[in-house]
Amino acid sequence: MVGWFSRLVVAMTVRMPKWFVRWVSRRYVAGATLDDAVAVMKRLSAEGACFTIDVLGEEISSMDEAKFFLDEYIRVMNAINQHQLDANLSIKPTAFGLLINPEEGLKNIRTLVAMAAENEMFVRLDMEDHRVTTDTIEVVLKLHEEGLTNVGTVLQGRLHRTIADIEDLEQRLGMNADYRICKGIYLEPESIAHTRYDEIVEATNASISRMLEAGAYVGIASHDFPVINHALSELEKLGMGPGKSDPRTNAAPQRLAKGPGYEFQMLLGVRGPLRRKLLAQGHRTRVYVPYGEKWYEYSIRRLKENPTIGAQVAKAFLMPWTNRP
Ligand code: FDA
């Protein structure tokens, strides 16, 4: 259940002037332009981090908007190459048109993934709300069938369906299965998702274990100690870790500038000390870098979708020692 404090912060923030929201979100969003994102990545490269870039924006209302996202991601790919950044792409399938025109949406995603393949770059399909879970997974399966294996999905620990999805993907993709696993930001109904914190952590951890055992590449996307500690102990059990090549006989060889079978992933601006600690221990650690003109809509939508973020943001400002960038 979302607490009253979170709701209060959300209610207050959405009524605040734009400059205030900009001031709050500036730590979580690289800026309005691709140059801003490149500057942030250059700065964080010095810490040894790698990146995944997200052009802000989600569900669209016309296919013309999808064209904007395709073109912008092509610019991102060129910038990654030009600046020799250790980075890949994260895209929102609905921004490519998956919800309004599934066929055209798939075509747009295919165009980007094929160009990325030529550049030996990986593309992650972010997972949005339950309306597109099946379609997003289907896009990944279809592209793999066509020989484009530089693409992977995100699964959300909170959804009841996730273990079944892992089993299905395991069957169909074998050692090419490549996931980001997170708790899931969308507050889904009880009929399809866990809603209590402890249940969500337990389910997310069960998914991590299952993915690792199945030989998949696993991007562990969390800032939460019980999830990270669980992942660390599972990695140790399997003999995986920094400086070791992946010992799992059911895993694919390392490729596409990935880690030895796993990596940690964190959002820009969140729990920097933890990220730096994992990096110092030698774990490949990827920072999710959102940028774009739509930073305001993104910030407000995220707050409305999951008011607990409001409390986390307030906590970061009021008690900065709990969450430094
Ligand atoms: P939790 O929410 O318990 O956070 C642990 C601590 O981290 C908090 O107490 C706070 O200190 C800090 N923290 C976390 N989030 C913060 C924030 N936004 N601002 C300030 N502090 C914060 N979800 C989804 O549905 N689809 C997706 O594709 C993705 N993709 C994705 C990529 C990456 C790289 C990450 C890290 C996360 C996602 N998510 C996502 C979001 C994810 O599902 C989840 O909502 C958040 O990561 C928060 O969950 P944690 O596991 O971090 O725990």
Short mmCIF file of C-alpha atoms and ligand atoms in Angstrom, two decimals:
data_model
loop_
_atom_site.label_atom_id
_atom_site.label_comp_id
_atom_site.label_asym_id
_atom_site.label_seq_id
_atom_site.Cartn_x
_atom_site.Cartn_y
_atom_site.Cartn_z
CA MET A 1 0.00 0.00 0.00
CA VAL A 2 1.28 3.43 -0.88
CA GLY A 3 1.75 5.56 2.21
CA TRP A 4 0.10 8.90 2.87
CA PHE A 5 3.46 10.67 2.79
CA SER A 6 4.23 9.51 -0.76
CA ARG A 7 0.80 10.59 -1.93
CA LEU A 8 1.28 13.95 -0.26
CA VAL A 9 4.64 14.52 -1.97
CA VAL A 10 3.16 13.55 -5.35
CA ALA A 11 0.14 15.75 -4.82
CA MET A 12 2.41 18.65 -3.93
CA THR A 13 4.98 18.10 -6.68
CA VAL A 14 2.49 17.91 -9.54
CA ARG A 15 1.17 21.32 -8.48
CA MET A 16 4.63 22.88 -8.29
CA PRO A 17 5.92 25.21 -11.02
CA LYS A 18 7.86 23.61 -13.87
CA TRP A 19 11.17 25.09 -12.71
CA PHE A 20 10.79 23.31 -9.38
CA VAL A 21 10.09 19.93 -11.02
CA ARG A 22 13.07 20.59 -13.31
CA TRP A 23 15.25 21.33 -10.31
CA VAL A 24 14.18 18.09 -8.59
CA SER A 25 14.44 15.92 -11.71
CA ARG A 26 17.78 17.29 -12.88
CA ARG A 27 19.60 14.69 -10.89
CA TYR A 28 17.59 11.85 -12.49
CA VAL A 29 17.46 13.17 -16.07
CA ALA A 30 20.66 13.99 -17.99
CA GLY A 31 19.07 17.02 -19.68
CA ALA A 32 16.96 17.98 -22.67
CA THR A 33 19.45 17.14 -25.42
CA LEU A 34 21.69 14.34 -26.63
CA ASP A 35 24.72 16.56 -25.90
CA ASP A 36 23.59 16.69 -22.25
CA ALA A 37 23.45 12.89 -22.13
CA VAL A 38 26.89 12.56 -23.75
CA ALA A 39 28.35 15.00 -21.20
CA VAL A 40 26.90 12.98 -18.27
CA MET A 41 28.23 9.72 -19.69
CA LYS A 42 31.69 11.18 -20.27
CA ARG A 43 31.73 12.32 -16.64
CA LEU A 44 30.56 8.97 -15.25
CA SER A 45 32.87 7.00 -17.57
CA ALA A 46 35.67 8.16 -15.31
CA GLU A 47 34.09 6.02 -12.56
CA GLY A 48 34.20 2.99 -14.86
CA ALA A 49 30.44 2.86 -15.43
CA CYS A 50 28.79 1.79 -18.66
CA PHE A 51 25.43 3.06 -19.86
CA THR A 52 22.10 2.48 -21.47
CA ILE A 53 20.42 5.50 -23.02
CA ASP A 54 16.72 6.25 -22.91
CA VAL A 55 15.13 8.95 -25.05
CA LEU A 56 12.29 10.19 -22.88
CA GLY A 57 8.75 9.63 -24.06
CA GLU A 58 6.36 6.74 -24.07
CA GLU A 59 2.95 6.06 -25.50
CA ILE A 60 2.36 8.08 -28.65
CA SER A 61 -0.81 9.06 -30.45
CA SER A 62 0.38 9.01 -34.09
CA MET A 63 2.95 7.04 -36.06
CA ASP A 64 4.68 10.34 -36.97
CA GLU A 65 5.82 10.52 -33.37
CA ALA A 66 7.30 7.02 -33.70
CA LYS A 67 9.43 8.33 -36.57
CA PHE A 68 10.84 10.97 -34.22
CA PHE A 69 11.97 8.26 -31.77
CA LEU A 70 13.49 6.08 -34.49
CA ASP A 71 15.46 9.05 -35.89
CA GLU A 72 16.55 10.18 -32.43
CA TYR A 73 17.83 6.72 -31.47
CA ILE A 74 19.81 6.59 -34.71
CA ARG A 75 21.41 9.87 -33.63
CA VAL A 76 22.13 8.30 -30.23
CA MET A 77 23.80 5.31 -31.88
CA ASN A 78 25.98 7.61 -33.96
CA ALA A 79 26.91 9.65 -30.87
CA ILE A 80 27.87 6.48 -28.96
CA ASN A 81 30.19 5.53 -31.80
CA GLN A 82 31.57 9.02 -32.33
CA HIS A 83 32.40 9.52 -28.64
CA GLN A 84 33.42 5.87 -28.14
CA LEU A 85 31.09 5.45 -25.20
CA ASP A 86 30.51 2.10 -23.51
CA ALA A 87 26.76 2.30 -23.99
CA ASN A 88 23.72 0.61 -25.47
CA LEU A 89 20.08 1.55 -26.08
CA SER A 90 16.90 1.23 -24.02
CA ILE A 91 13.68 1.83 -25.90
CA LYS A 92 10.00 1.99 -24.97
CA PRO A 93 8.10 -0.18 -27.48
CA THR A 94 4.98 2.01 -27.26
CA ALA A 95 7.07 5.02 -28.32
CA PHE A 96 7.82 3.07 -31.52
CA GLY A 97 4.10 2.52 -32.09
CA LEU A 98 3.54 -0.97 -30.64
CA LEU A 99 0.22 -0.07 -29.06
CA ILE A 100 -1.38 1.95 -31.86
CA ASN A 101 -0.10 -0.08 -34.82
CA PRO A 102 1.64 -3.32 -33.77
CA GLU A 103 2.87 -4.16 -37.29
CA GLU A 104 4.41 -0.72 -37.90
CA GLY A 105 5.73 -0.68 -34.32
CA LEU A 106 7.53 -3.98 -34.92
CA LYS A 107 8.88 -2.64 -38.21
CA ASN A 108 10.32 0.46 -36.49
CA ILE A 109 11.90 -1.60 -33.72
CA ARG A 110 13.32 -4.03 -36.28
CA THR A 111 14.91 -1.15 -38.23
CA LEU A 112 16.68 0.10 -35.10
CA VAL A 113 17.74 -3.35 -33.86
CA ALA A 114 19.13 -4.24 -37.32
CA MET A 115 21.17 -1.01 -37.41
CA ALA A 116 22.36 -1.69 -33.87
CA ALA A 117 23.41 -5.21 -34.91
CA GLU A 118 25.61 -3.72 -37.63
CA ASN A 119 27.24 -1.64 -34.90
CA GLU A 120 27.48 -4.63 -32.51
CA MET A 121 25.24 -2.81 -30.11
CA PHE A 122 22.55 -4.20 -27.83
CA VAL A 123 18.98 -2.91 -27.62
CA ARG A 124 16.87 -3.39 -24.50
CA LEU A 125 13.10 -3.17 -24.74
CA ASP A 126 11.97 -1.50 -21.53
CA MET A 127 8.88 -3.12 -20.05
CA GLU A 128 5.84 -0.91 -19.74
CA ASP A 129 2.50 -1.70 -18.11
CA HIS A 130 0.63 -5.01 -18.42
CA ARG A 131 -1.20 -3.97 -21.61
CA VAL A 132 1.99 -4.56 -23.59
CA THR A 133 3.83 -7.29 -21.64
CA THR A 134 2.94 -10.09 -24.06
CA ASP A 135 3.48 -7.95 -27.17
CA THR A 136 6.88 -6.75 -25.96
CA ILE A 137 8.06 -10.31 -25.32
CA GLU A 138 6.68 -11.36 -28.72
CA VAL A 139 8.71 -8.63 -30.46
CA VAL A 140 11.91 -9.98 -28.88
CA LEU A 141 11.03 -13.56 -29.89
CA LYS A 142 10.19 -12.53 -33.44
CA LEU A 143 13.44 -10.58 -33.89
CA HIS A 144 15.50 -13.49 -32.50
CA GLU A 145 13.73 -15.83 -34.93
CA GLU A 146 14.81 -13.47 -37.72
CA GLY A 147 18.43 -13.71 -36.53
CA LEU A 148 18.60 -10.43 -34.62
CA THR A 149 19.89 -11.66 -31.27
CA ASN A 150 21.16 -8.28 -30.02
CA VAL A 151 17.83 -7.54 -28.34
CA GLY A 152 16.33 -8.50 -25.00
CA THR A 153 13.37 -7.81 -22.81
CA VAL A 154 12.81 -6.59 -19.27
CA LEU A 155 10.80 -8.72 -16.87
CA GLN A 156 9.13 -7.37 -13.76
CA GLY A 157 9.44 -9.37 -10.54
CA ARG A 158 6.12 -8.09 -9.25
CA LEU A 159 4.03 -9.77 -12.00
CA HIS A 160 2.65 -13.23 -11.21
CA ARG A 161 3.38 -14.33 -14.80
CA THR A 162 7.13 -13.68 -14.69
CA ILE A 163 8.44 -17.14 -13.76
CA ALA A 164 6.28 -18.66 -16.53
CA ASP A 165 7.66 -16.05 -18.95
CA ILE A 166 11.23 -16.97 -17.99
CA GLU A 167 10.48 -20.65 -18.60
CA ASP A 168 8.97 -19.88 -21.98
CA LEU A 169 11.84 -17.59 -23.04
CA GLU A 170 14.32 -20.18 -21.79
CA GLN A 171 12.74 -22.78 -24.08
CA ARG A 172 12.56 -20.50 -27.09
CA LEU A 173 15.79 -18.49 -26.86
CA GLY A 174 18.07 -20.94 -25.08
CA MET A 175 21.43 -19.40 -24.27
CA ASN A 176 20.54 -16.20 -26.15
CA ALA A 177 18.03 -15.19 -23.46
CA ASP A 178 19.11 -11.80 -22.15
CA TYR A 179 17.09 -10.02 -19.49
CA ARG A 180 16.87 -6.99 -17.35
CA ILE A 181 15.07 -7.99 -14.18
CA CYS A 182 13.53 -5.30 -11.99
CA LYS A 183 10.69 -5.08 -9.49
CA GLY A 184 8.47 -3.20 -11.96
CA ILE A 185 7.53 0.44 -11.58
CA TYR A 186 3.86 0.22 -12.60
CA LEU A 187 1.45 -0.39 -9.75
CA GLU A 188 -0.47 -3.28 -11.27
CA PRO A 189 -3.71 -4.74 -9.84
CA GLU A 190 -3.59 -7.48 -7.21
CA SER A 191 -5.11 -9.97 -9.65
CA ILE A 192 -1.93 -10.00 -11.74
CA ALA A 193 0.82 -8.74 -9.44
CA HIS A 194 2.28 -8.84 -5.98
CA THR A 195 1.58 -5.63 -4.15
CA ARG A 196 3.46 -6.01 -0.85
CA TYR A 197 7.11 -5.00 -0.61
CA ASP A 198 8.30 -8.32 0.88
CA GLU A 199 6.41 -10.35 -1.74
CA ILE A 200 7.83 -8.22 -4.57
CA VAL A 201 11.38 -8.67 -3.28
CA GLU A 202 10.90 -12.42 -2.86
CA ALA A 203 9.44 -12.80 -6.36
CA THR A 204 12.16 -10.63 -7.93
CA ASN A 205 14.84 -12.66 -6.19
CA ALA A 206 13.25 -15.93 -7.35
CA SER A 207 13.36 -14.61 -10.92
CA ILE A 208 17.03 -13.66 -10.61
CA SER A 209 17.87 -17.17 -9.37
CA ARG A 210 15.90 -18.81 -12.14
CA MET A 211 17.46 -16.66 -14.88
CA LEU A 212 21.00 -17.26 -13.65
CA GLU A 213 20.47 -21.02 -13.31
CA ALA A 214 19.05 -21.15 -16.84
CA GLY A 215 22.26 -19.70 -18.30
CA ALA A 216 20.72 -16.37 -19.30
CA TYR A 217 22.48 -13.01 -19.34
CA VAL A 218 21.02 -11.12 -16.37
CA GLY A 219 20.95 -7.35 -15.87
CA ILE A 220 20.06 -6.92 -12.20
CA ALA A 221 18.26 -3.55 -12.06
CA SER A 222 17.73 -2.57 -8.45
CA HIS A 223 19.01 -0.22 -5.77
CA ASP A 224 17.53 -2.32 -2.99
CA PHE A 225 19.97 -4.13 -0.70
CA PRO A 226 17.90 -7.34 -0.25
CA VAL A 227 17.80 -7.74 -4.05
CA ILE A 228 21.46 -6.87 -4.64
CA ASN A 229 22.64 -9.05 -1.77
CA HIS A 230 20.56 -11.96 -3.05
CA ALA A 231 22.07 -11.53 -6.53
CA LEU A 232 25.58 -11.38 -5.09
CA SER A 233 25.10 -14.58 -3.13
CA GLU A 234 23.60 -16.39 -6.15
CA LEU A 235 26.53 -15.25 -8.30
CA GLU A 236 28.97 -16.57 -5.72
CA LYS A 237 27.14 -19.92 -5.57
CA LEU A 238 27.46 -20.25 -9.34
CA GLY A 239 31.13 -19.24 -9.34
CA MET A 240 30.36 -16.04 -11.24
CA GLY A 241 31.84 -12.66 -10.50
CA PRO A 242 34.33 -9.94 -11.38
CA GLY A 243 37.33 -11.04 -13.37
CA LYS A 244 35.95 -14.57 -13.85
CA SER A 245 34.75 -15.83 -17.18
CA ASP A 246 31.22 -17.19 -17.00
CA PRO A 247 31.57 -20.81 -15.75
CA ARG A 248 27.99 -21.84 -16.64
CA THR A 249 28.03 -24.50 -19.31
CA ASN A 250 24.53 -23.49 -20.44
CA ALA A 251 25.50 -19.83 -21.05
CA ALA A 252 26.34 -18.00 -24.27
CA PRO A 253 29.88 -16.68 -24.82
CA GLN A 254 30.45 -13.07 -23.78
CA ARG A 255 29.52 -10.59 -26.54
CA LEU A 256 28.10 -7.15 -27.37
CA ALA A 257 30.24 -5.42 -24.73
CA LYS A 258 28.45 -7.25 -21.92
CA GLY A 259 29.70 -8.58 -18.62
CA PRO A 260 30.57 -12.19 -17.71
CA GLY A 261 26.95 -13.41 -17.70
CA TYR A 262 25.53 -10.58 -15.61
CA GLU A 263 25.70 -6.90 -14.80
CA PHE A 264 24.16 -4.55 -12.27
CA GLN A 265 22.02 -1.67 -13.50
CA MET A 266 21.00 1.50 -11.72
CA LEU A 267 19.14 4.69 -12.54
CA LEU A 268 21.03 7.93 -12.99
CA GLY A 269 21.08 9.87 -9.71
CA VAL A 270 20.11 6.99 -7.44
CA ARG A 271 22.37 5.46 -4.78
CA GLY A 272 25.67 6.55 -6.33
CA PRO A 273 27.78 5.23 -3.43
CA LEU A 274 26.33 1.73 -3.87
CA ARG A 275 26.97 1.90 -7.61
CA ARG A 276 30.56 3.00 -7.01
CA LYS A 277 31.03 0.24 -4.45
CA LEU A 278 29.89 -2.44 -6.93
CA LEU A 279 32.17 -0.89 -9.56
CA ALA A 280 35.10 -0.87 -7.16
CA GLN A 281 34.48 -4.58 -6.52
CA GLY A 282 34.81 -5.09 -10.28
CA HIS A 283 31.14 -5.73 -11.17
CA ARG A 284 30.04 -4.42 -14.54
CA THR A 285 27.58 -1.67 -13.59
CA ARG A 286 25.37 0.11 -16.08
CA VAL A 287 23.73 3.48 -15.53
CA TYR A 288 20.35 4.13 -17.13
CA VAL A 289 20.61 7.63 -18.62
CA PRO A 290 17.30 9.27 -19.62
CA TYR A 291 17.32 12.49 -21.60
CA GLY A 292 14.94 14.45 -23.79
CA GLU A 293 12.63 17.38 -24.26
CA LYS A 294 9.88 15.42 -22.51
CA TRP A 295 11.63 15.42 -19.14
CA TYR A 296 8.70 17.26 -17.50
CA GLU A 297 6.01 14.85 -18.70
CA TYR A 298 8.29 11.92 -17.78
CA SER A 299 8.87 13.17 -14.25
CA ILE A 300 5.21 13.90 -13.59
CA ARG A 301 3.98 10.65 -15.09
CA ARG A 302 6.46 8.58 -13.07
CA LEU A 303 5.35 10.32 -9.91
CA LYS A 304 1.69 9.71 -10.63
CA GLU A 305 2.25 6.09 -11.64
CA ASN A 306 4.12 5.17 -8.53
CA PRO A 307 3.79 7.65 -5.69
CA THR A 308 6.42 5.81 -3.62
CA ILE A 309 8.95 7.54 -5.90
CA GLY A 310 7.74 10.81 -4.39
CA ALA A 311 8.81 9.66 -0.95
CA GLN A 312 12.16 8.43 -2.30
CA VAL A 313 12.83 11.75 -3.99
CA ALA A 314 11.83 13.67 -0.84
CA LYS A 315 14.03 11.38 1.27
CA ALA A 316 16.96 11.96 -1.08
CA PHE A 317 16.64 15.70 -0.60
CA LEU A 318 15.78 15.80 3.08
CA MET A 319 18.23 13.03 4.10
CA PRO A 320 20.90 13.22 1.38
CA TRP A 321 23.13 10.72 3.15
CA THR A 322 20.58 7.96 2.30
CA ASN A 323 20.84 8.48 -1.46
CA ARG A 324 23.70 10.44 -2.99
CA PRO A 325 23.91 10.71 -6.80
P1 FDA B 1 13.29 0.37 -3.96
O1 FDA B 1 12.19 1.07 -4.66
O2 FDA B 1 12.99 -0.32 -2.67
O3 FDA B 1 14.48 1.35 -3.82
C1 FDA B 1 15.55 1.12 -2.93
C2 FDA B 1 16.14 2.47 -2.57
O4 FDA B 1 16.70 3.06 -3.75
C3 FDA B 1 15.11 3.50 -2.06
O5 FDA B 1 14.89 3.41 -0.68
C4 FDA B 1 15.75 4.79 -2.47
O6 FDA B 1 16.75 5.18 -1.54
C5 FDA B 1 16.43 4.46 -3.77
N1 FDA B 1 15.59 4.71 -4.95
C6 FDA B 1 15.02 3.82 -5.78
N2 FDA B 1 14.39 4.42 -6.81
C7 FDA B 1 14.56 5.77 -6.61
C8 FDA B 1 14.16 6.94 -7.32
N3 FDA B 1 13.48 6.87 -8.46
N4 FDA B 1 14.53 8.14 -6.80
C9 FDA B 1 15.25 8.24 -5.66
N5 FDA B 1 15.66 7.17 -4.97
C10 FDA B 1 15.33 5.95 -5.41
N6 FDA B 1 10.64 -0.71 -14.22
C11 FDA B 1 9.78 -1.16 -15.16
O7 FDA B 1 8.60 -1.39 -14.88
N7 FDA B 1 10.21 -1.35 -16.44
C12 FDA B 1 11.49 -1.14 -16.82
O8 FDA B 1 11.84 -1.33 -17.99
C13 FDA B 1 12.41 -0.67 -15.83
N8 FDA B 1 13.71 -0.42 -16.14
C14 FDA B 1 14.60 -0.11 -15.14
C15 FDA B 1 15.95 0.04 -15.43
C16 FDA B 1 16.86 0.26 -14.42
C17 FDA B 1 18.31 0.38 -14.74
C18 FDA B 1 16.42 0.34 -13.06
C19 FDA B 1 17.39 0.51 -11.94
C20 FDA B 1 15.08 0.24 -12.78
C21 FDA B 1 14.16 0.04 -13.79
N9 FDA B 1 12.80 -0.04 -13.53
C22 FDA B 1 11.94 -0.46 -14.51
C23 FDA B 1 12.28 0.42 -12.23
C24 FDA B 1 12.16 -0.70 -11.23
O9 FDA B 1 11.16 -1.58 -11.62
C25 FDA B 1 11.85 -0.15 -9.82
O10 FDA B 1 10.64 0.50 -9.83
C26 FDA B 1 12.91 0.79 -9.28
O11 FDA B 1 14.19 0.37 -9.61
C27 FDA B 1 12.81 0.86 -7.75
O12 FDA B 1 13.01 -0.42 -7.20
P2 FDA B 1 14.33 -0.85 -6.41
O13 FDA B 1 14.56 -2.30 -6.65
O14 FDA B 1 15.45 0.04 -6.72
O15 FDA B 1 13.90 -0.78 -4.89
#
